[in-house]
mmCIF file with all atom_site columns, C-alpha atoms in Angstrom:
data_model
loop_
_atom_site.group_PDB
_atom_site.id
_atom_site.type_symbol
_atom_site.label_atom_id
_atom_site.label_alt_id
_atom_site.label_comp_id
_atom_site.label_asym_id
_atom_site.label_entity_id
_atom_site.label_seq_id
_atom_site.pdbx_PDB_ins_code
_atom_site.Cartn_x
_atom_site.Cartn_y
_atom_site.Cartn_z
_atom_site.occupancy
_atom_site.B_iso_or_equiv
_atom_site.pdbx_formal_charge
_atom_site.auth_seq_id
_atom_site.auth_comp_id
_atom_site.auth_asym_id
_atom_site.auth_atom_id
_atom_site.pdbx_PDB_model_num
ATOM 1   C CA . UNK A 1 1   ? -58.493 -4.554  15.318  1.00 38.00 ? 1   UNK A CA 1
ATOM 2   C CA . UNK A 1 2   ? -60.194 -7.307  13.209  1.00 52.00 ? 2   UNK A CA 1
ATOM 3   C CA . UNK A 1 3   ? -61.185 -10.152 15.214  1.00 69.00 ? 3   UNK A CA 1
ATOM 4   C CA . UNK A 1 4   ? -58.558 -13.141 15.384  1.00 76.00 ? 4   UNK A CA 1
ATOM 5   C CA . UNK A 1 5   ? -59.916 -15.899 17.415  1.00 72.00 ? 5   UNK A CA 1
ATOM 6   C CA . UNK A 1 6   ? -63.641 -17.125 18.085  1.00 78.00 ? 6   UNK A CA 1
ATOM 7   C CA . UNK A 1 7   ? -63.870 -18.290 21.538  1.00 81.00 ? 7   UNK A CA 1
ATOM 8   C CA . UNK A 1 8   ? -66.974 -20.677 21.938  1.00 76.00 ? 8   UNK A CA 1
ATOM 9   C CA . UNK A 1 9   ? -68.164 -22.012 24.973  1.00 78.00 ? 9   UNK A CA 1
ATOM 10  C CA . UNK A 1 10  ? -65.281 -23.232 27.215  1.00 81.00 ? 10  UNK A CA 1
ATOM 11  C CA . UNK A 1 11  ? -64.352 -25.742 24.987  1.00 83.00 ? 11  UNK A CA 1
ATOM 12  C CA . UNK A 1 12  ? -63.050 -24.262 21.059  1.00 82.00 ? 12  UNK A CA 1
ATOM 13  C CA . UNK A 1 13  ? -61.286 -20.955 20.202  1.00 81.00 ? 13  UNK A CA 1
ATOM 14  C CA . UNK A 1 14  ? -62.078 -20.458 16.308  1.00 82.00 ? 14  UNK A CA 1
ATOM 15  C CA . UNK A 1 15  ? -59.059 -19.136 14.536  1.00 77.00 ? 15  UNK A CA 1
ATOM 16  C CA . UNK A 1 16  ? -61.000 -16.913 12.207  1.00 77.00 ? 16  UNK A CA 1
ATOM 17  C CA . UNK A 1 17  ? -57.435 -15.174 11.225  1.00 76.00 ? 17  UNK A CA 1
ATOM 18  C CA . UNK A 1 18  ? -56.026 -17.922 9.228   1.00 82.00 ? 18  UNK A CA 1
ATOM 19  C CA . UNK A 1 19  ? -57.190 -17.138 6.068   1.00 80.00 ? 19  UNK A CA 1
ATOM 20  C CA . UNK A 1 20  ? -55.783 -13.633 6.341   1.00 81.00 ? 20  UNK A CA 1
ATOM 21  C CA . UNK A 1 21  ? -52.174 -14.799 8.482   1.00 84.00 ? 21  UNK A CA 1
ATOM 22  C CA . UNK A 1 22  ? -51.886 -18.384 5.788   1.00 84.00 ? 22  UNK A CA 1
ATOM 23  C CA . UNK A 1 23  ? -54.209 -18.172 3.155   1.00 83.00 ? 23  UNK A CA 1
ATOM 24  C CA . UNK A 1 24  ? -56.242 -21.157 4.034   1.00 86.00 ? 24  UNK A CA 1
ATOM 25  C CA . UNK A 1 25  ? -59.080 -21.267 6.354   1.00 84.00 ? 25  UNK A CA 1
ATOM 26  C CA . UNK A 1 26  ? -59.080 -23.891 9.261   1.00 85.00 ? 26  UNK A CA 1
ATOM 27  C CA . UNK A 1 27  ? -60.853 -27.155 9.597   1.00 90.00 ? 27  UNK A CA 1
ATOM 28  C CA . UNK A 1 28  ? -62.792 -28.828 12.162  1.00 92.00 ? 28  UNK A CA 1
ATOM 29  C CA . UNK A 1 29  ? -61.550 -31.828 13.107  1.00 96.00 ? 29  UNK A CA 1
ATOM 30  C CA . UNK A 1 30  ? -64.039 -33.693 14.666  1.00 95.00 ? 30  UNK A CA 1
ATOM 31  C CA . UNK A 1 31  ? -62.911 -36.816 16.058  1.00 94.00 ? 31  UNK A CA 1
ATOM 32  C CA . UNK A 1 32  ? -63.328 -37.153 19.724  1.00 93.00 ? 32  UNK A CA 1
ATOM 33  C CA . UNK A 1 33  ? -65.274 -33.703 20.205  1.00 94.00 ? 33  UNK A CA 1
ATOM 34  C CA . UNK A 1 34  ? -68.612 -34.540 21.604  1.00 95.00 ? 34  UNK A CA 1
ATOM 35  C CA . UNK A 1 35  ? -72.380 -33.858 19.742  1.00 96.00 ? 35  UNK A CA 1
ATOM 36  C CA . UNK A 1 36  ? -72.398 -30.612 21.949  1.00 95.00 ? 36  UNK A CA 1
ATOM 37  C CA . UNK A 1 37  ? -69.301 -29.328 21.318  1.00 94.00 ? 37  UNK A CA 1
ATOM 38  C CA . UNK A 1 38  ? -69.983 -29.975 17.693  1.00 95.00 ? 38  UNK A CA 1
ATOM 39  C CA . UNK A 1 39  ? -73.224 -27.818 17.274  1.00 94.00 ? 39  UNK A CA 1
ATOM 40  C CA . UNK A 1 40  ? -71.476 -25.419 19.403  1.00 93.00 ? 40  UNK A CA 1
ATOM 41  C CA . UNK A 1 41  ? -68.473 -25.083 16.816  1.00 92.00 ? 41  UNK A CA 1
ATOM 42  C CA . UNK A 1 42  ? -70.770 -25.556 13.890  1.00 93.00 ? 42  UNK A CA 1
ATOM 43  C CA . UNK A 1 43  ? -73.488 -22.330 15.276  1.00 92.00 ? 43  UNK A CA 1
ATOM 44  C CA . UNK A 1 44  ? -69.944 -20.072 16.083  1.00 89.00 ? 44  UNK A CA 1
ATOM 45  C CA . UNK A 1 45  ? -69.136 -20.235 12.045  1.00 89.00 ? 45  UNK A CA 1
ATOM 46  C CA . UNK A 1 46  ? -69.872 -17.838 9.517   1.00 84.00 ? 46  UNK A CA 1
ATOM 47  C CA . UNK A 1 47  ? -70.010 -17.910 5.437   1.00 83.00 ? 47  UNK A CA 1
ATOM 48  C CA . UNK A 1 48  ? -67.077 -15.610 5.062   1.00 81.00 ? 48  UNK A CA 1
ATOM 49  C CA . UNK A 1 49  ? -64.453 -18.259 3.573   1.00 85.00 ? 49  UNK A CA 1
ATOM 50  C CA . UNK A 1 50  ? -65.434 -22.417 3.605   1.00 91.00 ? 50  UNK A CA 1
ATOM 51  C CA . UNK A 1 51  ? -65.069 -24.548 6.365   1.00 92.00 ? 51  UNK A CA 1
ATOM 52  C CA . UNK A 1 52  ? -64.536 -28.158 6.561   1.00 95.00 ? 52  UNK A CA 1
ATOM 53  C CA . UNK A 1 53  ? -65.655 -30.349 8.780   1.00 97.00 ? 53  UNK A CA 1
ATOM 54  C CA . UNK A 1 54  ? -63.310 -33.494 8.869   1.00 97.00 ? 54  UNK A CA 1
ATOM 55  C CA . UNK A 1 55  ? -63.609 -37.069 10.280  1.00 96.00 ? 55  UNK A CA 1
ATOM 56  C CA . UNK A 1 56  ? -67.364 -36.675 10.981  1.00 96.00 ? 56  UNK A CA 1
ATOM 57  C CA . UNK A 1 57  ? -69.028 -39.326 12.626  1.00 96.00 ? 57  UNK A CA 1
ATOM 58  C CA . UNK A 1 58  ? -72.767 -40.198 11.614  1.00 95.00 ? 58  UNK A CA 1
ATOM 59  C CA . UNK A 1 59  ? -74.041 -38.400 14.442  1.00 96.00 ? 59  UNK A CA 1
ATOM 60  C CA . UNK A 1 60  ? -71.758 -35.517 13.546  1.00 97.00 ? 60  UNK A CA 1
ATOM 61  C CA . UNK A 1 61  ? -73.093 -35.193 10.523  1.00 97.00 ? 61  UNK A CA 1
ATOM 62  C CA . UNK A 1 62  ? -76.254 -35.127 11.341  1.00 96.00 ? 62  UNK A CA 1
ATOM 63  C CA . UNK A 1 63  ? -75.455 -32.435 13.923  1.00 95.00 ? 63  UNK A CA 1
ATOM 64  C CA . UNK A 1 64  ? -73.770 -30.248 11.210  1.00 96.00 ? 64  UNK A CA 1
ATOM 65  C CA . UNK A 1 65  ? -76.352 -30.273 8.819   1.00 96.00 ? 65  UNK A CA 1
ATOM 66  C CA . UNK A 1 66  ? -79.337 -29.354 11.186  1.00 96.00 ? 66  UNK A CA 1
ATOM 67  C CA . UNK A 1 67  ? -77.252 -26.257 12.231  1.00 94.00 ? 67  UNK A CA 1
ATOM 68  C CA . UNK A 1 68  ? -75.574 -25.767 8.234   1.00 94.00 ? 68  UNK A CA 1
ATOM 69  C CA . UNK A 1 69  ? -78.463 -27.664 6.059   1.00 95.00 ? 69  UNK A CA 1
ATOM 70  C CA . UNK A 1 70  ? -77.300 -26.041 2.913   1.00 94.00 ? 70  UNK A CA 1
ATOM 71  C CA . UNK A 1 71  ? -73.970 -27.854 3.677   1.00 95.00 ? 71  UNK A CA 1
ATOM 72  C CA . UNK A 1 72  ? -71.743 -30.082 1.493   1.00 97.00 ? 72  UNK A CA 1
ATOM 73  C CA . UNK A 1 73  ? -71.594 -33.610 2.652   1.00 97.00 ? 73  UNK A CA 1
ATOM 74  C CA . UNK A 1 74  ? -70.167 -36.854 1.758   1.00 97.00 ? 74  UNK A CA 1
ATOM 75  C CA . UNK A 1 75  ? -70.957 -39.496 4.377   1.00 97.00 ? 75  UNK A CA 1
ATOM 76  C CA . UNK A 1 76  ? -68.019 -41.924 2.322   1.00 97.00 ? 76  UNK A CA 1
ATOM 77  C CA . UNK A 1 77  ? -64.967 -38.715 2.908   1.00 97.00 ? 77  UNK A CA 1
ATOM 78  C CA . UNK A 1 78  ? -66.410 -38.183 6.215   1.00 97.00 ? 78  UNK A CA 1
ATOM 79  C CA . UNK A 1 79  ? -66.221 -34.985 5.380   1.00 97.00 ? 79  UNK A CA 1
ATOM 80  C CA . UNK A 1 80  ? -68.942 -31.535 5.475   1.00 97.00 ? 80  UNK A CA 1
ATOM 81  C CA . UNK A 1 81  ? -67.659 -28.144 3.737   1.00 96.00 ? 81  UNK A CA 1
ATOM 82  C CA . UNK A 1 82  ? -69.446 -25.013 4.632   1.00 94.00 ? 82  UNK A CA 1
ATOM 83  C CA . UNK A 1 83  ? -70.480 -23.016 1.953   1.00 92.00 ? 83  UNK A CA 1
ATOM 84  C CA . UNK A 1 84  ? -71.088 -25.833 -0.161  1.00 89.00 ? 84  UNK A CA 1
ATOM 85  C CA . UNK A 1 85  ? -70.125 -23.889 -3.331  1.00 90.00 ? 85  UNK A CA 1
ATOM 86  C CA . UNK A 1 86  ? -66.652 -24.658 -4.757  1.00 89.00 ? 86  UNK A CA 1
ATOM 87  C CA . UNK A 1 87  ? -64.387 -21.744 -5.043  1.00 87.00 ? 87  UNK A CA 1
ATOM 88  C CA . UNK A 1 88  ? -63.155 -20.766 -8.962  1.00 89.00 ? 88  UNK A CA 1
ATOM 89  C CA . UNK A 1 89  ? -60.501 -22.896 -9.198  1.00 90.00 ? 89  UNK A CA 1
ATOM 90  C CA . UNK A 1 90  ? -56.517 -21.451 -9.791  1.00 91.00 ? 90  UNK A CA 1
ATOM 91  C CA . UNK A 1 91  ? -53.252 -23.015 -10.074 1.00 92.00 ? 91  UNK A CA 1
ATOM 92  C CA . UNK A 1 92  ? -52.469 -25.760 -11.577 1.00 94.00 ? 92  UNK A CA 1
ATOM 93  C CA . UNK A 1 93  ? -54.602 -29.371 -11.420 1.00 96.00 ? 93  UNK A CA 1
ATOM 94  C CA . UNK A 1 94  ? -54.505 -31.977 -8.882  1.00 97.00 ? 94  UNK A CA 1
ATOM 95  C CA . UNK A 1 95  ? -54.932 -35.525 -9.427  1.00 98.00 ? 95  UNK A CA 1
ATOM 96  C CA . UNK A 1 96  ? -56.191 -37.869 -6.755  1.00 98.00 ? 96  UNK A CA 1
ATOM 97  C CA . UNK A 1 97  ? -54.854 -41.075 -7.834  1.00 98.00 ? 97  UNK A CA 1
ATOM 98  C CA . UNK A 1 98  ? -55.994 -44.271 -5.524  1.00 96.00 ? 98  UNK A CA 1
ATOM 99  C CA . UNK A 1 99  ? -54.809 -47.672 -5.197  1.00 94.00 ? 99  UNK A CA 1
ATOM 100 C CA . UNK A 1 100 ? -57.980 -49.846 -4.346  1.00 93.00 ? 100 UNK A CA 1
ATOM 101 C CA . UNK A 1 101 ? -61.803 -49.137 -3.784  1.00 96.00 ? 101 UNK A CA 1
ATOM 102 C CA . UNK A 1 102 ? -60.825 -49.343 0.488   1.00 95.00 ? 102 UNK A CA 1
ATOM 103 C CA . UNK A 1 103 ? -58.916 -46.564 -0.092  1.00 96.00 ? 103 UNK A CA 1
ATOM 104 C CA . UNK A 1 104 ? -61.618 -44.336 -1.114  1.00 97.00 ? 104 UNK A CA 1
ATOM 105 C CA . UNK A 1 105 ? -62.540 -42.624 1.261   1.00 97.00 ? 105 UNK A CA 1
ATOM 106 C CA . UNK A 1 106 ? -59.332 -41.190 2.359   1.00 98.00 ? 106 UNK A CA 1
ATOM 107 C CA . UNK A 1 107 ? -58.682 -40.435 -1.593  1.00 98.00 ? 107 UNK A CA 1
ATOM 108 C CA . UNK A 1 108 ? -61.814 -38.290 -0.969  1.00 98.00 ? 108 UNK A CA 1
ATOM 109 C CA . UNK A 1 109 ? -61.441 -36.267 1.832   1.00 98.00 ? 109 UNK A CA 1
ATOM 110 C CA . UNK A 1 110 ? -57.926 -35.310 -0.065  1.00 98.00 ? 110 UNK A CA 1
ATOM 111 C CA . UNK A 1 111 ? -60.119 -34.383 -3.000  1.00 98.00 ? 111 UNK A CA 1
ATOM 112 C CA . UNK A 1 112 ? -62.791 -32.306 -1.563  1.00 97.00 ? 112 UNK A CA 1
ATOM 113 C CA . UNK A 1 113 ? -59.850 -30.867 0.361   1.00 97.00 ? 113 UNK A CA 1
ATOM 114 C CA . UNK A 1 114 ? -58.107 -29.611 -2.245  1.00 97.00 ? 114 UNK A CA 1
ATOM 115 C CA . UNK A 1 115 ? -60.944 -28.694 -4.073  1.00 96.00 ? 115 UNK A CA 1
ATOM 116 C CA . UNK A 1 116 ? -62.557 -26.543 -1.728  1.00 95.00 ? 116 UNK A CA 1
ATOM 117 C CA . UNK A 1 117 ? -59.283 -24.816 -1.605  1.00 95.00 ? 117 UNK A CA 1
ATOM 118 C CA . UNK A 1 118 ? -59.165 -23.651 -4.969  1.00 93.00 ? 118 UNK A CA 1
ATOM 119 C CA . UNK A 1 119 ? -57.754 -26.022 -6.974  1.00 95.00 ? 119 UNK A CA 1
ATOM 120 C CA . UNK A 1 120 ? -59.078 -28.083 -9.809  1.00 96.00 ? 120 UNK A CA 1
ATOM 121 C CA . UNK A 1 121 ? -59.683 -31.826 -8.711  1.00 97.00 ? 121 UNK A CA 1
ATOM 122 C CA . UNK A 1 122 ? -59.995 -35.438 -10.635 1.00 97.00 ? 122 UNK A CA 1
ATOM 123 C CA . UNK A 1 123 ? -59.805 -38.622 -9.430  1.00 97.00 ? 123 UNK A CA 1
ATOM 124 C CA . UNK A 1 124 ? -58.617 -41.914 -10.443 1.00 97.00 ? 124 UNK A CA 1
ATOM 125 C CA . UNK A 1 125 ? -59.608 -45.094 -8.730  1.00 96.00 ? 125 UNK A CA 1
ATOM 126 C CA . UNK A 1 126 ? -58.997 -48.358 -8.245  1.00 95.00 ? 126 UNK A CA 1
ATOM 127 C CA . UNK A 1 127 ? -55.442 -48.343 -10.282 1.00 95.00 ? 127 UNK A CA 1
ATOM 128 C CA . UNK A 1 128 ? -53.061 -50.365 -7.900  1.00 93.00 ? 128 UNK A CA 1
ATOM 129 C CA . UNK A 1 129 ? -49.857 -51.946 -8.486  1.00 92.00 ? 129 UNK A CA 1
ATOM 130 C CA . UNK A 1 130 ? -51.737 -55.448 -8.562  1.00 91.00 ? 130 UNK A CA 1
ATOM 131 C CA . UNK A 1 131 ? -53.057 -54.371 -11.892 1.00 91.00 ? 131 UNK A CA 1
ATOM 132 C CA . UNK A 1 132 ? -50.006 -51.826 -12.961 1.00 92.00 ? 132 UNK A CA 1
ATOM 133 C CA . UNK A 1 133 ? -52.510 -52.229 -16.791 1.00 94.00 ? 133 UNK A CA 1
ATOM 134 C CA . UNK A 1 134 ? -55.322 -50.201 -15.110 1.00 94.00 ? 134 UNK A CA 1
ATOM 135 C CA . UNK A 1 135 ? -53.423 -47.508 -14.438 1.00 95.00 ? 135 UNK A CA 1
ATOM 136 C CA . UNK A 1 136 ? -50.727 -47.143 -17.162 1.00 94.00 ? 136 UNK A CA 1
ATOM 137 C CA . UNK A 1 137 ? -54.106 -47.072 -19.623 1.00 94.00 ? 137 UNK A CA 1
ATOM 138 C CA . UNK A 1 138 ? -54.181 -43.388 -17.873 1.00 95.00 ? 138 UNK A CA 1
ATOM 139 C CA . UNK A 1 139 ? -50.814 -42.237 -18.752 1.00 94.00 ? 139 UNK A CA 1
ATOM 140 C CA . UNK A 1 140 ? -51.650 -39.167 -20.931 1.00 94.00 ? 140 UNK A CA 1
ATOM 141 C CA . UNK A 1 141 ? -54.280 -38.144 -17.448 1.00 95.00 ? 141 UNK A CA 1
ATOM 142 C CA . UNK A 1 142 ? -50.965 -38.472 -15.060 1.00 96.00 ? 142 UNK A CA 1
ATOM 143 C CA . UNK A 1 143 ? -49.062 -36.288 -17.316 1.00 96.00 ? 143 UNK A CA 1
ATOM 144 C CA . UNK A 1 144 ? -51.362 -33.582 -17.371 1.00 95.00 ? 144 UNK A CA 1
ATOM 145 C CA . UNK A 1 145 ? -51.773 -33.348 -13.699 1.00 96.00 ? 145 UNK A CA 1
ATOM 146 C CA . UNK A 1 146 ? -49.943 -30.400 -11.955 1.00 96.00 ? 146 UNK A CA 1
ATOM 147 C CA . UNK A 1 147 ? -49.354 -32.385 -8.615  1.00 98.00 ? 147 UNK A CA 1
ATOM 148 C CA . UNK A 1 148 ? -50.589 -35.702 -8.199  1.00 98.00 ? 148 UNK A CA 1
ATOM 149 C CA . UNK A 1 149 ? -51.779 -37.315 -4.807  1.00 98.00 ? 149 UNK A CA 1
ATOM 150 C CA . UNK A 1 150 ? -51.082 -41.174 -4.513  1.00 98.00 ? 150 UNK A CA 1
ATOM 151 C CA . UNK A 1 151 ? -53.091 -43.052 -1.831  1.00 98.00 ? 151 UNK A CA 1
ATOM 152 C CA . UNK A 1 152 ? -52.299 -46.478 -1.153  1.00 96.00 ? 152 UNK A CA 1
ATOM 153 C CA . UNK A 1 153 ? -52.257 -48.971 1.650   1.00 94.00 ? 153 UNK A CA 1
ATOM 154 C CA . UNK A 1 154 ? -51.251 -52.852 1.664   1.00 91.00 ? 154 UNK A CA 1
ATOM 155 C CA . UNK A 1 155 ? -47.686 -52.481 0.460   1.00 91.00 ? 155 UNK A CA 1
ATOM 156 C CA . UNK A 1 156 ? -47.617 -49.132 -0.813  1.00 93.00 ? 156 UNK A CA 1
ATOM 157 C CA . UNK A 1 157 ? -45.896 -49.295 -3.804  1.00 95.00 ? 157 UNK A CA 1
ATOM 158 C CA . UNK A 1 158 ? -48.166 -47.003 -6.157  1.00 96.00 ? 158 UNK A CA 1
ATOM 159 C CA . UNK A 1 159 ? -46.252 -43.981 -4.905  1.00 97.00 ? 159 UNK A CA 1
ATOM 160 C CA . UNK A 1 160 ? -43.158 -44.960 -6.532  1.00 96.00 ? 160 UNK A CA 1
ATOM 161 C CA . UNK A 1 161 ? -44.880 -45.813 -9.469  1.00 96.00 ? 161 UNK A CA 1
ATOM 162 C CA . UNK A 1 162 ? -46.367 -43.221 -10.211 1.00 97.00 ? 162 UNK A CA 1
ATOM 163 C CA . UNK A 1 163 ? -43.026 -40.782 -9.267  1.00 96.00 ? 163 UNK A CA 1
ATOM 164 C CA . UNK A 1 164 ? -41.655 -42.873 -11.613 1.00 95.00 ? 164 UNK A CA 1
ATOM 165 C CA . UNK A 1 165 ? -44.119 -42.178 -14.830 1.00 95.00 ? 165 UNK A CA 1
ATOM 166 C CA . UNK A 1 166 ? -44.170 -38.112 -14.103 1.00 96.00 ? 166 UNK A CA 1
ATOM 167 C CA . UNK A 1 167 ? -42.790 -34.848 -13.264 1.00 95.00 ? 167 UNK A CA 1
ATOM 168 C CA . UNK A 1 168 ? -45.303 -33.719 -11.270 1.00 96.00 ? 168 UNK A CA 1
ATOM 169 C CA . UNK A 1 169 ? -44.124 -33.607 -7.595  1.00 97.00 ? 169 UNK A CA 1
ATOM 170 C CA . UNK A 1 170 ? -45.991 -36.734 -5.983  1.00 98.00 ? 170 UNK A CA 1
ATOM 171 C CA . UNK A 1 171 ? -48.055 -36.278 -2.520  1.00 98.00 ? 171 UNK A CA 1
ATOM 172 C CA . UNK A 1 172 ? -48.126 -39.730 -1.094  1.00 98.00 ? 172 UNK A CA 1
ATOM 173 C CA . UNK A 1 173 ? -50.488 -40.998 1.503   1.00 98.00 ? 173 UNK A CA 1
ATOM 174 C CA . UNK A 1 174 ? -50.650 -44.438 3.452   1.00 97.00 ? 174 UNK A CA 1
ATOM 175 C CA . UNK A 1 175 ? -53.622 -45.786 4.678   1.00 97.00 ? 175 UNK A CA 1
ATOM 176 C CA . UNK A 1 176 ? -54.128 -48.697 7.465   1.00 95.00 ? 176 UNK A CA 1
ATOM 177 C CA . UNK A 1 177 ? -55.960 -50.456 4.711   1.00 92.00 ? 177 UNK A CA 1
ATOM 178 C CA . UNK A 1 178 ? -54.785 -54.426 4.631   1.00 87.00 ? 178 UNK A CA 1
ATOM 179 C CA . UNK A 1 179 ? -54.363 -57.441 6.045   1.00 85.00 ? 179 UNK A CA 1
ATOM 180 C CA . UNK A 1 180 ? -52.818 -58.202 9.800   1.00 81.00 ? 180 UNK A CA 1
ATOM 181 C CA . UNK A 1 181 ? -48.709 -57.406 8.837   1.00 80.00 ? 181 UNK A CA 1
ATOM 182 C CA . UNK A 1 182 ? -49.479 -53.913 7.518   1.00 78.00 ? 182 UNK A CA 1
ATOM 183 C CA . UNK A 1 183 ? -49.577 -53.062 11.148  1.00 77.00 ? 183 UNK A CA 1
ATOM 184 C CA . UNK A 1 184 ? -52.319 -50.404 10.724  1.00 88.00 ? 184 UNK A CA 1
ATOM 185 C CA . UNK A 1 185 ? -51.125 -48.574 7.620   1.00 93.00 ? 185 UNK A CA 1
ATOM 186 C CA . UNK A 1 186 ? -46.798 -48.906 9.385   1.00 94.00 ? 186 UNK A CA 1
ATOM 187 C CA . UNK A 1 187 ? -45.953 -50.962 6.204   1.00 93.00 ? 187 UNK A CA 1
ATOM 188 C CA . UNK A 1 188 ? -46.933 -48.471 4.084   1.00 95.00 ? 188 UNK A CA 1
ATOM 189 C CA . UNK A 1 189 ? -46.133 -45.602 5.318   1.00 96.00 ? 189 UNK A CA 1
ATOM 190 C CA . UNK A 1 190 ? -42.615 -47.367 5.372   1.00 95.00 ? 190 UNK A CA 1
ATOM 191 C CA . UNK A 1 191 ? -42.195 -47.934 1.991   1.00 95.00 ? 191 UNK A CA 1
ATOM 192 C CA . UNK A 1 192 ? -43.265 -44.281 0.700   1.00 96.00 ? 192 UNK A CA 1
ATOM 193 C CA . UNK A 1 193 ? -40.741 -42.963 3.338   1.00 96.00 ? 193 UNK A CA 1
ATOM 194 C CA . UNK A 1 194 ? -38.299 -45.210 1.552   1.00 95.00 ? 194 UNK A CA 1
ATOM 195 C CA . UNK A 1 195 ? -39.386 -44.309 -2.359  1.00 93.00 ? 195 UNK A CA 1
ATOM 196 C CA . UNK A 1 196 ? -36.575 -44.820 -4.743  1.00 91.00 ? 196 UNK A CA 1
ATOM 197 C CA . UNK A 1 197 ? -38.509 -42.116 -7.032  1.00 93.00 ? 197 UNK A CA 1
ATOM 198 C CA . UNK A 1 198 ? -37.367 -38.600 -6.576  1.00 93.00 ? 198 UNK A CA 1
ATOM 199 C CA . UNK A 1 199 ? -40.042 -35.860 -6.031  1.00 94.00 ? 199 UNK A CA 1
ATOM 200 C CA . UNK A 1 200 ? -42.248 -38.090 -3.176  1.00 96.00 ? 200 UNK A CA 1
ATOM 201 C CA . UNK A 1 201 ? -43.562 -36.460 -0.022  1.00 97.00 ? 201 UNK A CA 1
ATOM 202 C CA . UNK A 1 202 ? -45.267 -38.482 2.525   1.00 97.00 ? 202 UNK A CA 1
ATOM 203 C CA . UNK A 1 203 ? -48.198 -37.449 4.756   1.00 97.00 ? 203 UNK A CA 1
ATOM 204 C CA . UNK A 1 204 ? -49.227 -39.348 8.114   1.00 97.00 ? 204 UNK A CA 1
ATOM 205 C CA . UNK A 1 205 ? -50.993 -42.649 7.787   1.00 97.00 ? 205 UNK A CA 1
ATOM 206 C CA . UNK A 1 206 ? -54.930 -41.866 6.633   1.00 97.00 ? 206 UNK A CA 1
ATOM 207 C CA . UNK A 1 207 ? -54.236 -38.226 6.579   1.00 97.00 ? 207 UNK A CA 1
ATOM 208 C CA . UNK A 1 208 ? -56.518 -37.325 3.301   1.00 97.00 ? 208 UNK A CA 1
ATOM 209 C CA . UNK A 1 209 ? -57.032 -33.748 4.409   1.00 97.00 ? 209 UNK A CA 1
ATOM 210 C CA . UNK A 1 210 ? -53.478 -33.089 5.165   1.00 97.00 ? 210 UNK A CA 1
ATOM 211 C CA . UNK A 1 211 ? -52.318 -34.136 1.706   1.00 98.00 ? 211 UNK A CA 1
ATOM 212 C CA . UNK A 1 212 ? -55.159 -32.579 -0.052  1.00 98.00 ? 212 UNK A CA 1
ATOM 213 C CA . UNK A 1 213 ? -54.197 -28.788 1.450   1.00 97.00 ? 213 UNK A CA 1
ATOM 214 C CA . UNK A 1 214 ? -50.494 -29.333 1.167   1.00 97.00 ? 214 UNK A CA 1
ATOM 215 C CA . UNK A 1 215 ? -51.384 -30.521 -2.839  1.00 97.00 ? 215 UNK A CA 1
ATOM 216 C CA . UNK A 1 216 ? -53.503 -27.238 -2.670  1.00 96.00 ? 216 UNK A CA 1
ATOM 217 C CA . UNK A 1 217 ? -50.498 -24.810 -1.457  1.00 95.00 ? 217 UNK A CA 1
ATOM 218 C CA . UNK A 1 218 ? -48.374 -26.580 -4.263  1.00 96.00 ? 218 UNK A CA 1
ATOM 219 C CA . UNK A 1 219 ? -50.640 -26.095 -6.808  1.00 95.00 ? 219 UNK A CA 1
ATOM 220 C CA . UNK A 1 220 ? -51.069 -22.834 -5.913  1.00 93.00 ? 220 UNK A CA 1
ATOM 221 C CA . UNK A 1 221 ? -47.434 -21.918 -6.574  1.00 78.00 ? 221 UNK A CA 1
#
C-alpha cells in the first residue's frame, strides 16, 4: 500500500495522497503554526510533486528556505513553492486581473497558485473601476484569457466589470483592502456575492490561493 499520510512530530499529518485521490498536491498553510512546527513540516517534504507554502511570515520564510534553499519565494505573495520549477503548463490561460497596487499581493499568491498548478499565468495590475480607461485599454488581453481572476477590495465593483466585458467564467476575490466602512474586506465581498454579471464565483475575503487552484481546476477542464 502506497503511503497516504505523513505524520510529523505530534503536531502535522502530511497528506501525501492528494495528488493521486484530487489531482492537486496540498499546501502549507502557515499562519499560526509556530517556527518549529514549520521546519518540522518543511524537513517531512519531498520533491515528488510542488508544495506551497502559503501566508508565510518573515520568520517563516526564513525557516523554509534554510531547510528548502533552492525554493521559490516571493516575500510580497507571502508565498514559497517547493520545487521552484514551474510545471509545463496545460489548459487553457488564466488571467490575474487586480484592482489597485494594495491588492497585490493577494493577486499574487492567486498567480503563483495557479501557476504552479499547471496553468499558464499573466497578470494585470492596477486596472480599477476608478480608472475603468486603464483597464478597457486591455480588452483584446481579457478576451483571450480562458478564466479570469478579479481581485478587488474598497467597493468591489471590478468583478462585475469585468463579467460584463467577457465569456470567460470570472473568479472573484475580495480583499480587506480600504478605508474604515469596508469592514475588513465585508463590503466587498458583499457586492461580488451580489454581481449582476452572470458567470461570477466568489472566494473568501483575501483568499488568493483558494481562487488561484479553483481557476487552476477550471482551466484544466
Amino acid at each position: 500500500m502506497s503511503e497516504q499520510t505523513r505524520k510529523v512530530g505530534d503536531f502535522a499529518r502530511l497528506d501525501v495522497d492528494r495528488v493521486k485521490r484530487r489531482g492537486y498536491p496540498e499546501a502549507i498553510y502557515c499562519e499560526g503554526k509556530t517556527l518549529e512546527q514549520i521546519q518540522g513540516i518543511a524537513e517531512a517534504i519531498d520533491n515528488s510533486h510542488t508544495t506551497l507554502f502559503t501566508r508565510l511570515s518573515d520568520d517563516h520564510a526564513k525557516v523554509v528556505l534554510k531547510v528548502l534553499p533552492d525554493a521559490f519565494y516571493d516575500p510580497l505573495a507571502r508565498l514559497i513553492a517547493y520545487p521552484a520549477e514551474t510545471p509545463e503548463p496545460t489548459g487553457v490561460s488564466v488571467l490575474v486581473v487586480c484592482a489597485g497596487t494594495s491588492d497585490l499581493p493577494v493577486a499574487r499568491e492567486a498567480m503563483h497558485t495557479a501557476n504552479y498548478l499547471g496553468r499558464e499565468v499573466d497578470l494585470l495590475a492596477d486596472v480599477g473601476v476608478a480608472g475603468i480607461h486603464r483597464l478597457l485599454e486591455h480588452e483584446d488581453t481579457l478576451h483571450e484569457a480562458g478564466v479570469i481572476i478579479v481581485v478587488a477590495g474598497m467597493d468591489g465593483a471590478l468583478p462585475s466589470v469585468v463579467g460584463g466585458l467577457v465569456s470567460a467564467p470570472v473568479v472573484a476575490v475580495p480583499t480587506s483592502v480600504g478605508y474604515g466602512a469596508g469592514a475588513g474586506g465585508i463590503a466587498p465581498l458583499l457586492t461580488m456575492l451580489n454581481s449582476c454579471a452572470p458567470g461570477v464565483g466568489v472566494v473568501n475575503i483575501d483568499n488568493g490561493y483558494g481562487a488561484g487552484h479553483l481557476a487552476a481546476q477550471i482551466a484544466a477542464r
